[in-house]
PDB file of C-alpha atoms in Angstrom:
ATOM      1  CA  MET A1163      12.586 -19.033  23.756  1.00 78.00           C
ATOM      2  CA  ARG A1164      10.273 -16.474  22.146  1.00 82.00           C
ATOM      3  CA  LEU A1165      13.244 -14.434  20.981  1.00 88.00           C
ATOM      4  CA  ILE A1166      14.899 -17.445  19.358  1.00 88.00           C
ATOM      5  CA  LEU A1167      11.674 -18.491  17.632  1.00 85.00           C
ATOM      6  CA  ASN A1168      10.996 -14.934  16.459  1.00 87.00           C
ATOM      7  CA  VAL A1169      14.490 -14.574  14.978  1.00 90.00           C
ATOM      8  CA  ILE A1170      14.251 -17.922  13.164  1.00 88.00           C
ATOM      9  CA  TRP A1171      10.737 -16.971  12.020  1.00 88.00           C
ATOM     10  CA  LEU A1172      11.943 -13.621  10.728  1.00 90.00           C
ATOM     11  CA  VAL A1173      14.679 -15.219   8.636  1.00 89.00           C
ATOM     12  CA  LEU A1174      12.705 -18.154   7.237  1.00 86.00           C
ATOM     13  CA  CYS A1175       9.272 -16.738   6.488  1.00 86.00           C
ATOM     14  CA  GLY A1176       8.320 -13.708   8.584  1.00 87.00           C
ATOM     15  CA  LEU A1177       9.997 -11.120   6.394  1.00 91.00           C
ATOM     16  CA  TRP A1178       8.424 -12.502   3.210  1.00 90.00           C
ATOM     17  CA  MET A1179       4.940 -12.729   4.657  1.00 89.00           C
ATOM     18  CA  ALA A1180       5.226  -9.228   6.130  1.00 91.00           C
ATOM     19  CA  ILE A1181       6.253  -7.919   2.703  1.00 93.00           C
ATOM     20  CA  GLY A1182       3.161  -9.606   1.239  1.00 90.00           C
ATOM     21  CA  TYR A1183       0.929  -7.922   3.798  1.00 90.00           C
ATOM     22  CA  ALA A1184       2.665  -4.575   3.258  1.00 93.00           C
ATOM     23  CA  VAL A1185       2.147  -4.795  -0.512  1.00 92.00           C
ATOM     24  CA  ALA A1186      -1.527  -5.611   0.026  1.00 90.00           C
ATOM     25  CA  GLY A1187      -1.762  -2.674   2.454  1.00 91.00           C
ATOM     26  CA  LEU A1188      -0.149  -0.277  -0.015  1.00 93.00           C
ATOM     27  CA  ILE A1189      -2.531  -1.344  -2.770  1.00 91.00           C
ATOM     28  CA  CYS A1190      -5.471  -0.891  -0.418  1.00 88.00           C
ATOM     29  CA  CYS A1191      -4.271   2.551   0.676  1.00 91.00           C
ATOM     30  CA  VAL A1192      -3.866   3.735  -2.915  1.00 92.00           C
ATOM     31  CA  LEU A1193      -7.558   3.055  -3.450  1.00 86.00           C
ATOM     32  CA  ILE A1194      -9.176   5.563  -1.098  1.00 84.00           C
ATOM     33  CA  VAL A1195     -12.233   3.466  -0.284  1.00 86.00           C
ATOM     34  CA  THR A1196     -10.167   0.538   0.983  1.00 86.00           C
ATOM     35  CA  ILE A1197      -7.977   2.418   3.465  1.00 90.00           C
ATOM     36  CA  PRO A1198      -9.404   0.444   6.457  1.00 87.00           C
ATOM     37  CA  PHE A1199      -8.242  -2.736   4.720  1.00 89.00           C
ATOM     38  CA  GLY A1200      -4.785  -1.205   4.289  1.00 90.00           C
ATOM     39  CA  ILE A1201      -4.565  -0.304   7.961  1.00 90.00           C
ATOM     40  CA  ALA A1202      -5.602  -3.841   8.945  1.00 89.00           C
ATOM     41  CA  SER A1203      -3.048  -5.258   6.519  1.00 91.00           C
ATOM     42  CA  PHE A1204      -0.249  -3.173   8.045  1.00 93.00           C
ATOM     43  CA  ARG A1205      -1.314  -4.303  11.524  1.00 90.00           C
ATOM     44  CA  ILE A1206      -1.116  -7.941  10.453  1.00 90.00           C
ATOM     45  CA  ALA A1207       2.214  -7.303   8.711  1.00 92.00           C
ATOM     46  CA  SER A1208       3.753  -6.340  12.043  1.00 91.00           C
ATOM     47  CA  TYR A1209       2.209  -9.437  13.615  1.00 90.00           C
ATOM     48  CA  ALA A1210       3.490 -11.679  10.798  1.00 89.00           C
ATOM     49  CA  LEU A1211       6.941 -10.183  11.234  1.00 90.00           C
ATOM     50  CA  TRP A1212       7.253 -11.001  14.961  1.00 88.00           C
ATOM     51  CA  PRO A1213       4.376 -13.335  16.037  1.00 87.00           C
ATOM     52  CA  PHE A1214       5.654 -15.220  19.075  1.00 87.00           C
ATOM     53  CA  GLY A1215       4.604 -13.602  22.334  1.00 85.00           C
ATOM     54  CA  ARG A1216       1.558 -11.925  20.781  1.00 86.00           C
ATOM     55  CA  THR A1217      -1.898 -13.157  19.890  1.00 84.00           C
ATOM     56  CA  ALA A1218      -4.879 -11.960  17.901  1.00 83.00           C
ATOM     57  CA  VAL A1219      -8.193 -11.567  19.712  1.00 82.00           C
ATOM     58  CA  GLU A1220     -11.584 -10.486  18.491  1.00 80.00           C
ATOM     59  CA  ARG A1221     -12.633  -6.947  19.310  1.00 79.00           C
ATOM     60  CA  ARG A1222     -15.871  -6.658  21.212  1.00 77.00           C
ATOM     61  CA  ASP A1223     -16.974  -3.559  19.304  1.00 76.00           C
ATOM     62  CA  ALA A1224     -16.691  -5.223  15.867  1.00 74.00           C
ATOM     63  CA  GLY A1225     -20.036  -5.398  14.144  1.00 78.00           C
ATOM     64  CA  ALA A1226     -21.665  -6.077  10.822  1.00 82.00           C
ATOM     65  CA  GLY A1227     -19.347  -3.654   9.024  1.00 80.00           C
ATOM     66  CA  SER A1228     -16.299  -5.726   9.874  1.00 82.00           C
ATOM     67  CA  LEU A1229     -18.104  -8.882   8.755  1.00 85.00           C
ATOM     68  CA  LEU A1230     -18.929  -7.319   5.382  1.00 88.00           C
ATOM     69  CA  GLY A1231     -15.379  -5.967   5.111  1.00 86.00           C
ATOM     70  CA  ASN A1232     -13.941  -9.407   5.863  1.00 87.00           C
ATOM     71  CA  VAL A1233     -16.010 -10.939   3.060  1.00 90.00           C
ATOM     72  CA  ILE A1234     -14.655  -8.333   0.634  1.00 87.00           C
ATOM     73  CA  TRP A1235     -11.113  -8.877   1.983  1.00 87.00           C
ATOM     74  CA  ILE A1236     -11.328 -12.662   1.474  1.00 89.00           C
ATOM     75  CA  VAL A1237     -12.344 -12.231  -2.153  1.00 87.00           C
ATOM     76  CA  PHE A1238      -9.636  -9.735  -3.119  1.00 84.00           C
ATOM     77  CA  ALA A1239      -6.587 -10.334  -0.895  1.00 83.00           C
ATOM     78  CA  GLY A1240      -7.237 -12.746   1.961  1.00 86.00           C
ATOM     79  CA  TRP A1241      -7.101 -16.016   0.106  1.00 90.00           C
ATOM     80  CA  TRP A1242      -3.789 -15.081  -1.558  1.00 90.00           C
ATOM     81  CA  LEU A1243      -2.206 -14.383   1.809  1.00 89.00           C
ATOM     82  CA  ALA A1244      -3.755 -17.495   3.361  1.00 91.00           C
ATOM     83  CA  LEU A1245      -2.351 -19.530   0.479  1.00 93.00           C
ATOM     84  CA  GLY A1246       1.090 -18.066   1.250  1.00 90.00           C
ATOM     85  CA  HIS A1247       0.736 -19.183   4.875  1.00 91.00           C
ATOM     86  CA  ILE A1248      -0.314 -22.670   3.781  1.00 94.00           C
ATOM     87  CA  VAL A1249       2.626 -23.060   1.393  1.00 93.00           C
ATOM     88  CA  THR A1250       5.221 -21.768   3.847  1.00 91.00           C
ATOM     89  CA  GLY A1251       3.651 -23.752   6.696  1.00 92.00           C
ATOM     90  CA  ILE A1252       3.907 -26.993   4.740  1.00 94.00           C
ATOM     91  CA  ALA A1253       7.473 -26.174   3.689  1.00 92.00           C
ATOM     92  CA  LEU A1254       8.452 -25.493   7.303  1.00 90.00           C
ATOM     93  CA  CYS A1255       6.790 -28.661   8.603  1.00 93.00           C
ATOM     94  CA  VAL A1256       8.985 -30.770   6.320  1.00 93.00           C
ATOM     95  CA  THR A1257      11.936 -30.165   8.638  1.00 88.00           C
ATOM     96  CA  ILE A1258      11.857 -31.119  12.302  1.00 88.00           C
ATOM     97  CA  ILE A1259      13.113 -27.751  13.523  1.00 85.00           C
ATOM     98  CA  GLY A1260      10.520 -25.959  11.406  1.00 87.00           C
ATOM     99  CA  ILE A1261       7.462 -27.723  12.826  1.00 91.00           C
ATOM    100  CA  PRO A1262       6.715 -25.047  15.504  1.00 88.00           C
ATOM    101  CA  LEU A1263       7.105 -22.380  12.841  1.00 90.00           C
ATOM    102  CA  GLY A1264       4.820 -24.259  10.464  1.00 91.00           C
ATOM    103  CA  ILE A1265       2.181 -24.551  13.170  1.00 91.00           C
ATOM    104  CA  ALA A1266       2.487 -20.809  13.828  1.00 89.00           C
ATOM    105  CA  ASN A1267       2.007 -20.229  10.105  1.00 91.00           C
ATOM    106  CA  PHE A1268      -1.184 -22.285  10.166  1.00 93.00           C
ATOM    107  CA  LYS A1269      -2.405 -20.252  13.158  1.00 89.00           C
ATOM    108  CA  LEU A1270      -2.038 -17.070  11.089  1.00 90.00           C
ATOM    109  CA  ILE A1271      -4.438 -18.313   8.405  1.00 92.00           C
ATOM    110  CA  PRO A1272      -7.676 -17.216  10.167  1.00 91.00           C
ATOM    111  CA  ILE A1273      -6.383 -13.688  10.743  1.00 90.00           C
ATOM    112  CA  SER A1274      -5.147 -13.480   7.154  1.00 90.00           C
ATOM    113  CA  LEU A1275      -8.639 -14.351   5.968  1.00 91.00           C
ATOM    114  CA  MET A1276     -10.551 -12.112   8.395  1.00 88.00           C
ATOM    115  CA  PRO A1277      -8.386  -9.223   9.650  1.00 86.00           C
ATOM    116  CA  LEU A1278     -11.114  -6.703  10.439  1.00 85.00           C
ATOM    117  CA  GLY A1279     -12.490  -6.862  13.951  1.00 82.00           C
ATOM    118  CA  ARG A1280      -9.266  -8.313  15.354  1.00 83.00           C
ATOM    119  CA  GLU A1281      -6.695  -6.833  17.682  1.00 82.00           C
ATOM    120  CA  ILE A1282      -3.085  -7.899  18.288  1.00 84.00           C
ATOM    121  CA  VAL A1283      -2.230  -8.062  22.006  1.00 85.00           C
ATOM    122  CA  PRO A1284       0.668  -9.459  24.058  1.00 83.00           C
ATOM    123  CA  SER A1285      -0.073 -13.056  25.016  1.00 81.00           C
ATOM    124  CA  ASP A1286       1.089 -12.641  28.619  1.00 78.00           C
ATOM    125  CA  ARG A1287      -1.577 -10.065  29.482  1.00 68.00           C
ATOM    126  CA  PRO A1288      -4.876 -11.092  31.093  1.00 55.00           C
ATOM    127  CA  PHE A1289      -6.900  -9.307  28.407  1.00 61.00           C
ATOM    128  CA  ALA A1290      -5.334 -11.506  25.725  1.00 53.00           C
ATOM    129  CA  THR A1291      -7.863 -14.262  26.331  1.00 52.00           C
ATOM    130  CA  ARG A1292     -11.152 -14.369  24.501  1.00 52.00           C
TER     131      ARG A1292
END
């Protein structure tokens, strides 16, 4: 079932959202100071490309630096990407077959707003729980 959902996701919205994250990551990597934001954006791009079967958990070693970085990320790139998830989530929820994909899009909003201090792990592993 995960494979089917991931393939449908990839065709309908995953590729476009991953391109959005990749563009944000490239812009962040061009500016030397924001390279950690670029790395986080690329990590989320791979998650947005193929989300079913993986989950995002908070890292235990994340501190005040990731909190400050997340505030900066929200101001410059996070709200644009979250808005993309909201729009595509609503569009997917209009159809009956797209409701699970729309819900998955809404679940990606918190990580699009605060990517630093998060880690993407397989959801079937014991360490995937908070």
